[in-house]
Amino acid sequence: MRRTQRTCAYSHDYKITSEVSFLGNHRGSGAADCRGREKESKGQNMRPNLFSQVELAGMTLPHRIAMAPLTRSRAGQPGNVPNAMNVEYYRQRAGAALIITEATQISQQGQGYAWTPGVYTPEQIAGWSKVSDAVHEEGGKIFLQLWHVGRVSHPVFQPNGALPVAPTAMPVPGKTFIVDNNGDGAWADVPVPQELTEPGIQSIIADYVNAARNAIEAGMDGVEIHAGNGYLLDQFINSASNRRTDIYGGSVENRARFLLQVVERVSAAIGAHRVGVRLTPMGRFMGMGDETPETTFGYIAEELDRFGLAYLHLVEPEIVGTVRDDQYDPRWDAIILQLRKSFKGVLILAGGYDYEKAQKALAEGRADIIAFGRLFIANPDLPERFRTDASLNGADGSSFFGGDERGYIDYPALPSPATPAR
């Protein structure tokens, strides 16, 4: 049955104190299957499927095929400003039920990769306004993902060349994407970060609020708070990366405090119905890991449910960064059911889905919406290709991060229907 967004008020005191491509070229079987999928959509109206409507944030989405956030490292320079090429990229994909933009840093300190956009300067806000206008002109809906990378950064991005910030100063098992001396993109080791102070945490919370307001000013339908994939809020959540002894470390409640304070403040600023949250429970990217994931993420899901958010967005742990993980924890299937019961609003799932897996997840009630990443990179008209069972373009992994139009806005769409003769 269709889930509708709850609009309950929330007032809880959190004591605020001051993707390497593995895509092939998939092929359908033509017009006969197109008719079959249309019948499937109409004939299964007693249970959700990819082509059934869903309510989200006061909007009626025409289907359940969302575009997942995808870092593409093509913001205009200088200033990490969304440009005309970015506008065209999102316009092409406006047929998604909901676009969740690429991760967008909330401040200079929040940047960790080359050529990623921000939403903290007037120029960036103006650039995003052009993106949202283009998507809305095509009838689409778009949320901007708010991002602070935390320790997954490099002094070249930080104000005054400082070390990146983190819950705990400890080695980081990963690399980040910087600009080398020749102006080209290059992978570089992440240095040992500096530990965030409590005033520093409060400053970042204020940055989230400011960025959320800027996103709404830019015409976005809402924001998604990125609290997964090994970035700052995820670093505080996971016991493997958080060894603090103050009110932001130790217990599950303390490790979740930063995220919940951000959600509370952003919700107060722009309305909880305009706020989504992305989590990656049991993810291992960039050294993540938690000793008691059932307890940790169960608590977070219960607390998030109190806000009346637009949605909760979870990533299947079989995807680590941009590659498949064949060693993901088998406890996940039980945990997703637990989180599904704890968070009663709209649930989005992402991570390695194809058409068949997505339909199965919706039919079983595992999720309300499925977000697709790499399939949307190569198929700007993915919902129509699914609907008609058309061939899918394969994605060029070499053009995922950085570059020009190639592998970005040059993937072919299906031919438009012929104009009827008069």
PDB file of C-alpha atoms in Angstrom, residues 109-110 148-154 158-159 162-169 172 191-197 200-201 204 231-232 235-236 244 258:
ATOM      1  CA  GLN A 109      36.185  23.181   5.128  1.00  0.00           C
ATOM      2  CA  GLY A 110      33.628  20.619   3.964  1.00  0.00           C
ATOM      3  CA  HIS A 148      30.847  17.798   4.861  1.00  0.00           C
ATOM      4  CA  VAL A 149      33.590  15.265   4.195  1.00  0.00           C
ATOM      5  CA  GLY A 150      35.265  15.597   7.599  1.00  0.00           C
ATOM      6  CA  ARG A 151      38.539  13.721   7.626  1.00  0.00           C
ATOM      7  CA  VAL A 152      38.305  12.593   3.985  1.00  0.00           C
ATOM      8  CA  SER A 153      40.041  15.707   2.718  1.00  0.00           C
ATOM      9  CA  HIS A 154      43.439  17.276   2.145  1.00  0.00           C
ATOM     10  CA  GLN A 158      41.184  23.511   3.712  1.00  0.00           C
ATOM     11  CA  PRO A 159      41.152  27.148   4.813  1.00  0.00           C
ATOM     12  CA  ALA A 162      44.870  23.363   7.774  1.00  0.00           C
ATOM     13  CA  LEU A 163      44.444  19.680   8.460  1.00  0.00           C
ATOM     14  CA  PRO A 164      40.984  18.191   7.801  1.00  0.00           C
ATOM     15  CA  VAL A 165      38.695  17.786  10.813  1.00  0.00           C
ATOM     16  CA  ALA A 166      37.341  14.586  12.354  1.00  0.00           C
ATOM     17  CA  PRO A 167      35.829  13.204  15.549  1.00  0.00           C
ATOM     18  CA  THR A 168      39.197  11.654  16.412  1.00  0.00           C
ATOM     19  CA  ALA A 169      42.752  12.241  15.196  1.00  0.00           C
ATOM     20  CA  VAL A 172      42.470   7.341   7.542  1.00  0.00           C
ATOM     21  CA  PRO A 191      46.584  12.912   6.217  1.00  0.00           C
ATOM     22  CA  VAL A 192      45.895  12.253   9.876  1.00  0.00           C
ATOM     23  CA  PRO A 193      43.179  14.817  10.696  1.00  0.00           C
ATOM     24  CA  GLN A 194      42.751  17.150  13.638  1.00  0.00           C
ATOM     25  CA  GLU A 195      40.102  16.441  16.270  1.00  0.00           C
ATOM     26  CA  LEU A 196      37.104  18.739  16.163  1.00  0.00           C
ATOM     27  CA  THR A 197      36.471  20.858  19.230  1.00  0.00           C
ATOM     28  CA  GLY A 200      34.020  23.623  15.950  1.00  0.00           C
ATOM     29  CA  ILE A 201      31.068  21.220  15.919  1.00  0.00           C
ATOM     30  CA  ILE A 204      29.585  23.202  11.397  1.00  0.00           C
ATOM     31  CA  TYR A 231      32.043  11.352   5.698  1.00  0.00           C
ATOM     32  CA  LEU A 232      31.836  13.640   8.720  1.00  0.00           C
ATOM     33  CA  GLN A 235      32.534   9.335  11.201  1.00  0.00           C
ATOM     34  CA  PHE A 236      30.847  10.477  14.413  1.00  0.00           C
ATOM     35  CA  ARG A 244      35.874  10.709  21.835  1.00  0.00           C
ATOM     36  CA  PHE A 258      25.894  15.518  16.036  1.00  0.00           C
TER      37      PHE A 258
END
